[in-house]
Tab-separated table of C-alpha atoms in Angstrom:
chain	number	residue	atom	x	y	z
A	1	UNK	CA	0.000	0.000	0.000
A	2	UNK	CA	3.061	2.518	0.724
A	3	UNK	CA	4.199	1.956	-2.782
A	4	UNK	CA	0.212	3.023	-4.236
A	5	UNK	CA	-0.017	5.799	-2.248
A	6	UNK	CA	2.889	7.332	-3.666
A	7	UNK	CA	2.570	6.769	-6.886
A	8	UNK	CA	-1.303	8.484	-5.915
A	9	UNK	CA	0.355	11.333	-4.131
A	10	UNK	CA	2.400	11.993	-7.392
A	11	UNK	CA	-1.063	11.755	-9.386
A	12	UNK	CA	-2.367	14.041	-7.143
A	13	UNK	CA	0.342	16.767	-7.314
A	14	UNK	CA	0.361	16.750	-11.207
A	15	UNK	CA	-3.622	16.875	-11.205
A	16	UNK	CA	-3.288	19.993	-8.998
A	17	UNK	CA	-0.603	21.280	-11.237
A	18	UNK	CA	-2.938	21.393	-14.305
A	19	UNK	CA	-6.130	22.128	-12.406
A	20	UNK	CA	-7.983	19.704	-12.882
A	21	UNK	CA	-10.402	19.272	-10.342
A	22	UNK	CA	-11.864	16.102	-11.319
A	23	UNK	CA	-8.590	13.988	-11.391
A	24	UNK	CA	-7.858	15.556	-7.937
A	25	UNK	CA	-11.182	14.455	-6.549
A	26	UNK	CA	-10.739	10.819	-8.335
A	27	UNK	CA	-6.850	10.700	-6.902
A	28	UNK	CA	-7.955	11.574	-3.671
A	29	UNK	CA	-10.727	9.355	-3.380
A	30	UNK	CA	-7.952	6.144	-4.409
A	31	UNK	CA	-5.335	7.824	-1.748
A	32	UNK	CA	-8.539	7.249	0.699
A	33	UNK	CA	-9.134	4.008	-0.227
A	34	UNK	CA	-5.410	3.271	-0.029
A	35	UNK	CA	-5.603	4.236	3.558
A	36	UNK	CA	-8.307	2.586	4.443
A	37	UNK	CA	-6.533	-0.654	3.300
A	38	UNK	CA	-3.231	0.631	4.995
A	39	UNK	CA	-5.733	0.674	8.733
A	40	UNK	CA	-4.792	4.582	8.564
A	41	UNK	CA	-8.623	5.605	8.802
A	42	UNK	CA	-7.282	9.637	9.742
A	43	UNK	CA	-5.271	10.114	6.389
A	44	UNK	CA	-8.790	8.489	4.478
A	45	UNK	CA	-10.951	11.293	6.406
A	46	UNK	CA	-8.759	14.046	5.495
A	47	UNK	CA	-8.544	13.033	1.488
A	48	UNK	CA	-12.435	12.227	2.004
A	49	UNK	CA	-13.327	15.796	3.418
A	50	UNK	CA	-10.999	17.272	0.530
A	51	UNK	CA	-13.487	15.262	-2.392
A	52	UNK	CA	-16.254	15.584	-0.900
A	53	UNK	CA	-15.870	19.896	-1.212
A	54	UNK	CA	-14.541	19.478	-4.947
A	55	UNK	CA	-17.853	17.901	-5.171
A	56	UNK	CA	-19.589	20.312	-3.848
A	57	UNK	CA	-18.107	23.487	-5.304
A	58	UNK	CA	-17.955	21.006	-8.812
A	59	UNK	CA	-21.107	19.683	-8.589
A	60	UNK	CA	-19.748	16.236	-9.389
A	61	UNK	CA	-22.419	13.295	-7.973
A	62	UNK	CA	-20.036	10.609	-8.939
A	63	UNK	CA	-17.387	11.945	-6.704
A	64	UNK	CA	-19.620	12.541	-3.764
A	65	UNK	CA	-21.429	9.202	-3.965
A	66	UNK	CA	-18.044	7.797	-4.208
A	67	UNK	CA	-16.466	8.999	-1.124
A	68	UNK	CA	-19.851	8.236	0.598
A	69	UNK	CA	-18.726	4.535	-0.624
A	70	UNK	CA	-15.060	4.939	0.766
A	71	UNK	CA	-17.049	6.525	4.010
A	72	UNK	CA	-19.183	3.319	4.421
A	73	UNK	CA	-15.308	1.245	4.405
A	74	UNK	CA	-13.950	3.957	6.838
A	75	UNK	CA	-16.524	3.650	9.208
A	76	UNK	CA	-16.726	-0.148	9.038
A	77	UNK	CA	-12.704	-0.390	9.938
A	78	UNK	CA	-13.476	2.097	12.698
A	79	UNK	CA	-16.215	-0.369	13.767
A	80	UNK	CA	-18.954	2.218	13.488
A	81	UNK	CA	-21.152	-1.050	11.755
A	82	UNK	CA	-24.532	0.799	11.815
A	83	UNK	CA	-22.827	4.344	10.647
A	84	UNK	CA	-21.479	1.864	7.586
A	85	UNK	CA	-24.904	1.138	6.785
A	86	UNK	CA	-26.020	4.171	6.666
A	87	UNK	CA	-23.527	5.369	4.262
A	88	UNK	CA	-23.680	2.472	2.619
A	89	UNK	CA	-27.459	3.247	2.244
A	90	UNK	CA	-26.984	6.909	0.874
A	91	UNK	CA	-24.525	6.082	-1.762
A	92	UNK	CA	-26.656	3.348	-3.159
A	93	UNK	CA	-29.553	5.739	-3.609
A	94	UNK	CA	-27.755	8.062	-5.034
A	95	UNK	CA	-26.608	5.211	-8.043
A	96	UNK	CA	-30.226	4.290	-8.281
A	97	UNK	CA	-31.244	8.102	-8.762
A	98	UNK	CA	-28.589	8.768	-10.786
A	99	UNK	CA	-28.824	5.738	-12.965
A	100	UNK	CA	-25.067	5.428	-12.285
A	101	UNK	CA	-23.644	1.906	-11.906
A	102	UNK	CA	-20.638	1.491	-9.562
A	103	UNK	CA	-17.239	0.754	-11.202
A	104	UNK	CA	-16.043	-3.287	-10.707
A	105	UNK	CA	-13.080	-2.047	-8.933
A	106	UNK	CA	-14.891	0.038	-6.695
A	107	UNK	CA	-17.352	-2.642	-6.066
A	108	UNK	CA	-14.502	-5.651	-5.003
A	109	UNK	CA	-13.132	-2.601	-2.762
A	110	UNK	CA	-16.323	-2.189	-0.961
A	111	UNK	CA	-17.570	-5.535	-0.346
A	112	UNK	CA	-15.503	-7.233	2.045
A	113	UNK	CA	-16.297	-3.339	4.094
A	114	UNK	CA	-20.358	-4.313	3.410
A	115	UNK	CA	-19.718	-7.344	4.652
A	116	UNK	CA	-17.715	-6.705	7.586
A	117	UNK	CA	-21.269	-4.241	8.546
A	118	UNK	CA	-23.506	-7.096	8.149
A	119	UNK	CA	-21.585	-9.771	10.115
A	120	UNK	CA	-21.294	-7.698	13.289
A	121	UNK	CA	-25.067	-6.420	13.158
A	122	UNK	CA	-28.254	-8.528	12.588
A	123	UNK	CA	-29.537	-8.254	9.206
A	124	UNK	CA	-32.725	-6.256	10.864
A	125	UNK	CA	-30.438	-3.691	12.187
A	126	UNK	CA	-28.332	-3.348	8.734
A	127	UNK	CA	-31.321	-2.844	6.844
A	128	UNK	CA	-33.212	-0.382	9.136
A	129	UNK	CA	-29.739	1.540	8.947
A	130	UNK	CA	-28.996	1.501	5.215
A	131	UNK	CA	-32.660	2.436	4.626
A	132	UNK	CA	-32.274	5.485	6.977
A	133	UNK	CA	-29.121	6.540	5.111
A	134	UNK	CA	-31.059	6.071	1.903
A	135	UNK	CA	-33.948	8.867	2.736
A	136	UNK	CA	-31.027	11.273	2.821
A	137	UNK	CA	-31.149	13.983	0.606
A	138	UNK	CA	-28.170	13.984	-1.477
A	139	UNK	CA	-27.008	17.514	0.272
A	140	UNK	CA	-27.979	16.105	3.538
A	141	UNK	CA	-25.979	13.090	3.205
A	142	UNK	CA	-22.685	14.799	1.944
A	143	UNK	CA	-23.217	16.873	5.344
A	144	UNK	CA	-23.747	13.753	7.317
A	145	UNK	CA	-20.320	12.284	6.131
A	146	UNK	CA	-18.478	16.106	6.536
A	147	UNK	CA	-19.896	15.520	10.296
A	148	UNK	CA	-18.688	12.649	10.754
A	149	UNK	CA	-15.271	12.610	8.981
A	150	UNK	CA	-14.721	15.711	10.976
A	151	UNK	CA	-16.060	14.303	14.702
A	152	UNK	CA	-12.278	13.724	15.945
């Protein structure tokens, strides 16, 4: 993972060089992912919070229902299982209101993180969760995770 994440942090410096805000978003979102892997759940919050405002000021749903899916791994190695399903929730409602489909890589990345959720709470409580995340409003769930990558 130490080798990834600096070949992302060198991705991420030329992206910033050119300006491009979506390849800074995308870069950041694998250097969260990479950290997440790496059990270094602080440097995925701080990448996280940094796509999800390029999202915001961008207006790119891809990259905020994206880091909503690296928030659902992040709080499922922090063992927050029910705060997994929430996020979990909100990003797949955002796919199935955007008609977007999640990318195969991004999918293998998350499921082990899904699974994790479901394992340590009863299928009852992973639902009701997920379900609650998914009555977010897009807005309101993009707050939700800023809260909550921001709580320490």
């Amino acid at each position: 993972t130490a080798e990834a994440a600096a070949r992302y942090e060198e991705a991420l410096s030329l992206a910033r060089e050119i300006g491009d805000n979506t390849i800074v978003a995308v870069t950041l979102l694998n250097l969260a992912m990479v950290a997440v892997i790496g059990n270094a759940p602080g440097k995925a919050a701080e990448a996280l919070l940094e796509s999800l405002a390029i999202a915001d000021r961008t207006g790119d749903r891809l990259a905020g229902q994206s880091a909503l899916d690296v928030c659902t791994s992040e709080a499922a190695l922090c063992g927050e299982y029910a705060q997994a399903a929430r996020f979990h929730g909100m990003a797949h409602s955002q796919l199935q209101q955007s008609g977007m489909q999640r990318d195969p890589a991004d999918s293998a990345f998350l499921a082990p993180w899904i699974d994790l959720a479901k394992r340590e709470l009863d299928q009852a409580s992973f639902d009701a969760a997920a379900a609650a995340g998914a009555r977010r409003q897009d807005t309101e769930a993009v707050a939700e995770a800023r809260r909550w990558l921001e709580r320490d």
